[in-house]
Every structure is written in structure tokens, then in C-alpha cells.
Amino acid sequence: NERHFSNLNNGYVYPFKYDQRHDFSLVTSYAFNKKWSLSATWVLHTGHAVTLPKGKYLLYNYNYLYEYGSRDTYVDVHIYDEKNGYRMPNYHRLDIGWTYTKQKTKGTAKWTWGIYNAYNKQNAYYLFFKTKDGVTKLYQQSIFPIFINFGYSYIF
């Protein structure tokens, strides 16, 4: 999935942000009996394309607003190479679910328990730079660690 605009990326073709070269899911379920069942889903896909700077320099920022207490400062200016030229880390997780079904006189009751991201993989949601003591490093922000859920439904 590629994009091409003559006024972006020096006219070169670049991958779409949500381009995923690999997308794999494995789903299985097993019914132990009429009451208990187990299901599992494992998901793996290539990380999204992302644009990252290849360097930076300091620019003197002369501030004209002295009456508001501002001062002259230096600001970072990032140097970019190619659009979406890098990839986020690959994404994968395992979800597990159990279901207990009970027949009632006027319907069916179902209790479900589940674990989202069972092995607590810290998948990258976005990347960011952080500078400490003059050294800049790339970090990832993760969301949705292991998450336990419960549900009840009644079908009549």
C-alpha cells in the first residue's frame, strides 16, 4: 500500500501509515461439554510505518515579547529523511476466554471471563524522543497491558 505525491517526500513513493506487510491471526475454541468452553486468539502484525527525524540542530529563537517575561531561547529543529521510512515494532498479543453456559427454564444464561493480552506484551502505541543530560533517546508508549474482563448475558 503505497502513496505518491509530487510535492511530498521529494516525489518518491512512500508506504501508507497503516501499511501492514504481515497480518496473522490464529483463533481456536474448544467445547469441553455443553456448559464449558475455552477460546484463544493470537494476533501478530507488522508495525505501522512512521516518520522519524534523522538528526536535529539548535536554532536561536529571538522572542519579541519581553513585556510578558519571555526570554530568548534555543529550540530544537528536527531534520527528516524520508516520509514513513521507519517501522514501529511488530505487534502481538494473546487473548483467552472461558464461557460457562447454563440452560434456564425461560432462556440461556452465559458467564464469560477473559484475559486480553495474556502475556502482558508492551506493544508500542506511539514513539517519542526524550533528551536527558544532552543525550536523546527513542522511547515507546504502550497502552492496554494485561486486562481481565467479565460478562454476563441472558438469552430468552
PDB file of C-alpha atoms in Angstrom:
ATOM      1  CA  ASN A   1       0.000   0.000   0.000  1.00  0.00           C
ATOM      2  CA  GLU A   2       1.982   2.968  -1.252  1.00  0.00           C
ATOM      3  CA  ARG A   3       1.376   6.679  -1.670  1.00  0.00           C
ATOM      4  CA  HIS A   4       2.785   9.096  -4.211  1.00  0.00           C
ATOM      5  CA  PHE A   5       2.505  12.872  -4.273  1.00  0.00           C
ATOM      6  CA  SER A   6       4.846  15.017  -6.301  1.00  0.00           C
ATOM      7  CA  ASN A   7       5.138  17.640  -3.518  1.00  0.00           C
ATOM      8  CA  LEU A   8       5.819  15.151  -0.668  1.00  0.00           C
ATOM      9  CA  ASN A   9       8.913  13.048   0.025  1.00  0.00           C
ATOM     10  CA  ASN A  10      10.743  14.646  -2.939  1.00  0.00           C
ATOM     11  CA  GLY A  11       8.266  12.947  -5.266  1.00  0.00           C
ATOM     12  CA  TYR A  12       9.301   9.449  -4.187  1.00  0.00           C
ATOM     13  CA  VAL A  13       6.822   6.688  -3.360  1.00  0.00           C
ATOM     14  CA  TYR A  14       6.370   6.022   0.369  1.00  0.00           C
ATOM     15  CA  PRO A  15       4.336   3.475   2.397  1.00  0.00           C
ATOM     16  CA  PHE A  16       0.936   4.424   3.784  1.00  0.00           C
ATOM     17  CA  LYS A  17       0.891   4.928   7.569  1.00  0.00           C
ATOM     18  CA  TYR A  18      -1.322   1.882   8.166  1.00  0.00           C
ATOM     19  CA  ASP A  19       0.532  -0.357   5.705  1.00  0.00           C
ATOM     20  CA  GLN A  20       0.974  -3.785   7.289  1.00  0.00           C
ATOM     21  CA  ARG A  21       3.101  -6.222   5.317  1.00  0.00           C
ATOM     22  CA  HIS A  22       2.132  -9.130   7.555  1.00  0.00           C
ATOM     23  CA  ASP A  23      -1.136  -9.692   9.414  1.00  0.00           C
ATOM     24  CA  PHE A  24      -1.649 -13.074  11.029  1.00  0.00           C
ATOM     25  CA  SER A  25      -4.342 -14.320  13.422  1.00  0.00           C
ATOM     26  CA  LEU A  26      -4.751 -17.741  14.946  1.00  0.00           C
ATOM     27  CA  VAL A  27      -8.158 -18.462  16.524  1.00  0.00           C
ATOM     28  CA  THR A  28      -9.191 -21.634  18.286  1.00  0.00           C
ATOM     29  CA  SER A  29     -12.020 -22.772  20.530  1.00  0.00           C
ATOM     30  CA  TYR A  30     -12.829 -25.950  22.343  1.00  0.00           C
ATOM     31  CA  ALA A  31     -16.093 -27.046  23.996  1.00  0.00           C
ATOM     32  CA  PHE A  32     -15.373 -29.360  26.940  1.00  0.00           C
ATOM     33  CA  ASN A  33     -19.072 -30.143  27.293  1.00  0.00           C
ATOM     34  CA  LYS A  34     -22.416 -28.322  26.887  1.00  0.00           C
ATOM     35  CA  LYS A  35     -21.570 -25.975  29.757  1.00  0.00           C
ATOM     36  CA  TRP A  36     -17.862 -25.095  29.484  1.00  0.00           C
ATOM     37  CA  SER A  37     -15.887 -23.792  26.522  1.00  0.00           C
ATOM     38  CA  LEU A  38     -12.474 -22.210  26.047  1.00  0.00           C
ATOM     39  CA  SER A  39     -11.267 -19.918  23.265  1.00  0.00           C
ATOM     40  CA  ALA A  40      -7.958 -18.287  22.398  1.00  0.00           C
ATOM     41  CA  THR A  41      -6.832 -15.740  19.812  1.00  0.00           C
ATOM     42  CA  TRP A  42      -3.241 -14.881  18.944  1.00  0.00           C
ATOM     43  CA  VAL A  43      -2.619 -11.815  16.774  1.00  0.00           C
ATOM     44  CA  LEU A  44       0.595 -10.712  15.050  1.00  0.00           C
ATOM     45  CA  HIS A  45       1.103  -7.870  12.588  1.00  0.00           C
ATOM     46  CA  THR A  46       3.889  -5.736  11.234  1.00  0.00           C
ATOM     47  CA  GLY A  47       4.369  -2.358  12.870  1.00  0.00           C
ATOM     48  CA  HIS A  48       2.937   0.757  11.230  1.00  0.00           C
ATOM     49  CA  ALA A  49       5.110   2.969   9.061  1.00  0.00           C
ATOM     50  CA  VAL A  50       6.336   6.068  10.886  1.00  0.00           C
ATOM     51  CA  THR A  51       8.348   9.175  10.064  1.00  0.00           C
ATOM     52  CA  LEU A  52      11.280   9.790  12.418  1.00  0.00           C
ATOM     53  CA  PRO A  53      13.914  12.532  12.300  1.00  0.00           C
ATOM     54  CA  LYS A  54      17.461  11.510  11.443  1.00  0.00           C
ATOM     55  CA  GLY A  55      19.005  14.447  13.277  1.00  0.00           C
ATOM     56  CA  LYS A  56      18.470  17.872  14.808  1.00  0.00           C
ATOM     57  CA  TYR A  57      20.113  21.233  15.296  1.00  0.00           C
ATOM     58  CA  LEU A  58      19.601  24.157  17.662  1.00  0.00           C
ATOM     59  CA  LEU A  59      18.020  27.339  16.364  1.00  0.00           C
ATOM     60  CA  TYR A  60      18.225  30.608  18.242  1.00  0.00           C
ATOM     61  CA  ASN A  61      14.655  31.791  18.883  1.00  0.00           C
ATOM     62  CA  TYR A  62      14.610  35.539  19.417  1.00  0.00           C
ATOM     63  CA  ASN A  63      11.482  36.314  21.407  1.00  0.00           C
ATOM     64  CA  TYR A  64       9.935  39.752  20.862  1.00  0.00           C
ATOM     65  CA  LEU A  65       7.512  39.533  23.794  1.00  0.00           C
ATOM     66  CA  TYR A  66       9.742  40.913  26.565  1.00  0.00           C
ATOM     67  CA  GLU A  67       6.817  42.633  28.293  1.00  0.00           C
ATOM     68  CA  TYR A  68       5.344  39.197  29.161  1.00  0.00           C
ATOM     69  CA  GLY A  69       8.506  37.979  30.860  1.00  0.00           C
ATOM     70  CA  SER A  70       9.704  35.788  27.994  1.00  0.00           C
ATOM     71  CA  ARG A  71      13.376  35.256  27.207  1.00  0.00           C
ATOM     72  CA  ASP A  72      15.425  34.349  24.190  1.00  0.00           C
ATOM     73  CA  THR A  73      15.798  30.571  23.883  1.00  0.00           C
ATOM     74  CA  TYR A  74      17.156  27.868  21.670  1.00  0.00           C
ATOM     75  CA  VAL A  75      14.743  25.396  20.119  1.00  0.00           C
ATOM     76  CA  ASP A  76      15.335  22.000  18.523  1.00  0.00           C
ATOM     77  CA  VAL A  77      14.729  21.784  14.793  1.00  0.00           C
ATOM     78  CA  HIS A  78      14.414  18.237  13.508  1.00  0.00           C
ATOM     79  CA  ILE A  79      15.876  17.033  10.209  1.00  0.00           C
ATOM     80  CA  TYR A  80      13.712  14.464   8.435  1.00  0.00           C
ATOM     81  CA  ASP A  81      14.895  11.937   5.872  1.00  0.00           C
ATOM     82  CA  GLU A  82      12.038  10.162   4.111  1.00  0.00           C
ATOM     83  CA  LYS A  83       8.343  10.003   4.902  1.00  0.00           C
ATOM     84  CA  ASN A  84       7.295   6.801   6.708  1.00  0.00           C
ATOM     85  CA  GLY A  85      10.800   5.418   6.263  1.00  0.00           C
ATOM     86  CA  TYR A  86      10.794   3.536   9.580  1.00  0.00           C
ATOM     87  CA  ARG A  87       8.551   0.907  11.189  1.00  0.00           C
ATOM     88  CA  MET A  88       7.127   0.651  14.669  1.00  0.00           C
ATOM     89  CA  PRO A  89       7.945  -2.625  16.468  1.00  0.00           C
ATOM     90  CA  ASN A  90       5.819  -5.627  15.499  1.00  0.00           C
ATOM     91  CA  TYR A  91       2.561  -6.045  17.437  1.00  0.00           C
ATOM     92  CA  HIS A  92       1.405  -9.295  19.008  1.00  0.00           C
ATOM     93  CA  ARG A  93      -0.826 -10.454  21.852  1.00  0.00           C
ATOM     94  CA  LEU A  94      -2.747 -13.470  23.156  1.00  0.00           C
ATOM     95  CA  ASP A  95      -6.385 -13.292  24.290  1.00  0.00           C
ATOM     96  CA  ILE A  96      -8.004 -16.130  26.251  1.00  0.00           C
ATOM     97  CA  GLY A  97     -11.668 -16.572  27.126  1.00  0.00           C
ATOM     98  CA  TRP A  98     -13.827 -19.021  29.093  1.00  0.00           C
ATOM     99  CA  THR A  99     -17.582 -19.368  28.823  1.00  0.00           C
ATOM    100  CA  TYR A 100     -19.985 -21.126  31.161  1.00  0.00           C
ATOM    101  CA  THR A 101     -23.464 -21.733  29.713  1.00  0.00           C
ATOM    102  CA  LYS A 102     -26.469 -22.795  31.763  1.00  0.00           C
ATOM    103  CA  GLN A 103     -29.915 -23.625  30.427  1.00  0.00           C
ATOM    104  CA  LYS A 104     -32.691 -21.950  32.407  1.00  0.00           C
ATOM    105  CA  THR A 105     -36.439 -22.573  32.165  1.00  0.00           C
ATOM    106  CA  LYS A 106     -37.025 -19.446  30.058  1.00  0.00           C
ATOM    107  CA  GLY A 107     -33.686 -18.995  28.309  1.00  0.00           C
ATOM    108  CA  THR A 108     -29.939 -19.440  28.467  1.00  0.00           C
ATOM    109  CA  ALA A 109     -27.515 -17.733  30.854  1.00  0.00           C
ATOM    110  CA  LYS A 110     -23.866 -17.218  29.863  1.00  0.00           C
ATOM    111  CA  TRP A 111     -20.995 -16.127  32.066  1.00  0.00           C
ATOM    112  CA  THR A 112     -17.773 -15.169  30.283  1.00  0.00           C
ATOM    113  CA  TRP A 113     -14.310 -14.474  31.635  1.00  0.00           C
ATOM    114  CA  GLY A 114     -11.442 -13.258  29.532  1.00  0.00           C
ATOM    115  CA  ILE A 115      -7.849 -12.128  29.580  1.00  0.00           C
ATOM    116  CA  TYR A 116      -6.788  -9.552  26.988  1.00  0.00           C
ATOM    117  CA  ASN A 117      -3.031  -9.541  26.264  1.00  0.00           C
ATOM    118  CA  ALA A 118      -2.466 -12.595  28.476  1.00  0.00           C
ATOM    119  CA  TYR A 119       1.344 -12.402  28.497  1.00  0.00           C
ATOM    120  CA  ASN A 120       1.314  -8.613  29.090  1.00  0.00           C
ATOM    121  CA  LYS A 121       3.228  -7.641  25.921  1.00  0.00           C
ATOM    122  CA  GLN A 122       4.033  -3.931  25.996  1.00  0.00           C
ATOM    123  CA  ASN A 123       3.117  -3.137  22.376  1.00  0.00           C
ATOM    124  CA  ALA A 124       4.099   0.320  21.146  1.00  0.00           C
ATOM    125  CA  TYR A 125       1.198   2.741  20.699  1.00  0.00           C
ATOM    126  CA  TYR A 126       3.460   5.604  19.650  1.00  0.00           C
ATOM    127  CA  LEU A 127       7.154   6.543  19.681  1.00  0.00           C
ATOM    128  CA  PHE A 128       8.701   9.676  21.177  1.00  0.00           C
ATOM    129  CA  PHE A 129      12.101  11.220  21.843  1.00  0.00           C
ATOM    130  CA  LYS A 130      13.331  12.249  25.266  1.00  0.00           C
ATOM    131  CA  THR A 131      16.507  14.201  25.984  1.00  0.00           C
ATOM    132  CA  LYS A 132      18.297  13.803  29.299  1.00  0.00           C
ATOM    133  CA  ASP A 133      21.740  15.228  30.068  1.00  0.00           C
ATOM    134  CA  GLY A 134      22.208  16.128  26.396  1.00  0.00           C
ATOM    135  CA  VAL A 135      21.531  12.579  25.166  1.00  0.00           C
ATOM    136  CA  THR A 136      18.393  11.987  23.087  1.00  0.00           C
ATOM    137  CA  LYS A 137      16.821   8.518  23.059  1.00  0.00           C
ATOM    138  CA  LEU A 138      13.801   6.998  21.333  1.00  0.00           C
ATOM    139  CA  TYR A 139      11.120   5.529  23.616  1.00  0.00           C
ATOM    140  CA  GLN A 140       7.777   3.850  23.085  1.00  0.00           C
ATOM    141  CA  GLN A 141       4.490   4.479  24.863  1.00  0.00           C
ATOM    142  CA  SER A 142       2.386   1.390  25.472  1.00  0.00           C
ATOM    143  CA  ILE A 143      -1.258   1.103  26.452  1.00  0.00           C
ATOM    144  CA  PHE A 144      -3.563  -1.800  27.263  1.00  0.00           C
ATOM    145  CA  PRO A 145      -1.421  -4.111  29.355  1.00  0.00           C
ATOM    146  CA  ILE A 146      -2.964  -7.338  30.618  1.00  0.00           C
ATOM    147  CA  PHE A 147      -6.677  -6.725  31.072  1.00  0.00           C
ATOM    148  CA  ILE A 148      -9.198  -9.049  32.737  1.00  0.00           C
ATOM    149  CA  ASN A 149     -12.881  -8.868  31.824  1.00  0.00           C
ATOM    150  CA  PHE A 150     -16.128 -10.472  32.912  1.00  0.00           C
ATOM    151  CA  GLY A 151     -19.515 -10.587  31.248  1.00  0.00           C
ATOM    152  CA  TYR A 152     -22.979 -11.967  31.767  1.00  0.00           C
ATOM    153  CA  SER A 153     -25.704 -12.394  29.183  1.00  0.00           C
ATOM    154  CA  TYR A 154     -29.168 -13.886  29.269  1.00  0.00           C
ATOM    155  CA  ILE A 155     -30.758 -15.055  26.040  1.00  0.00           C
ATOM    156  CA  PHE A 156     -34.518 -15.543  26.123  1.00  0.00           C
TER     157      PHE A 156
END
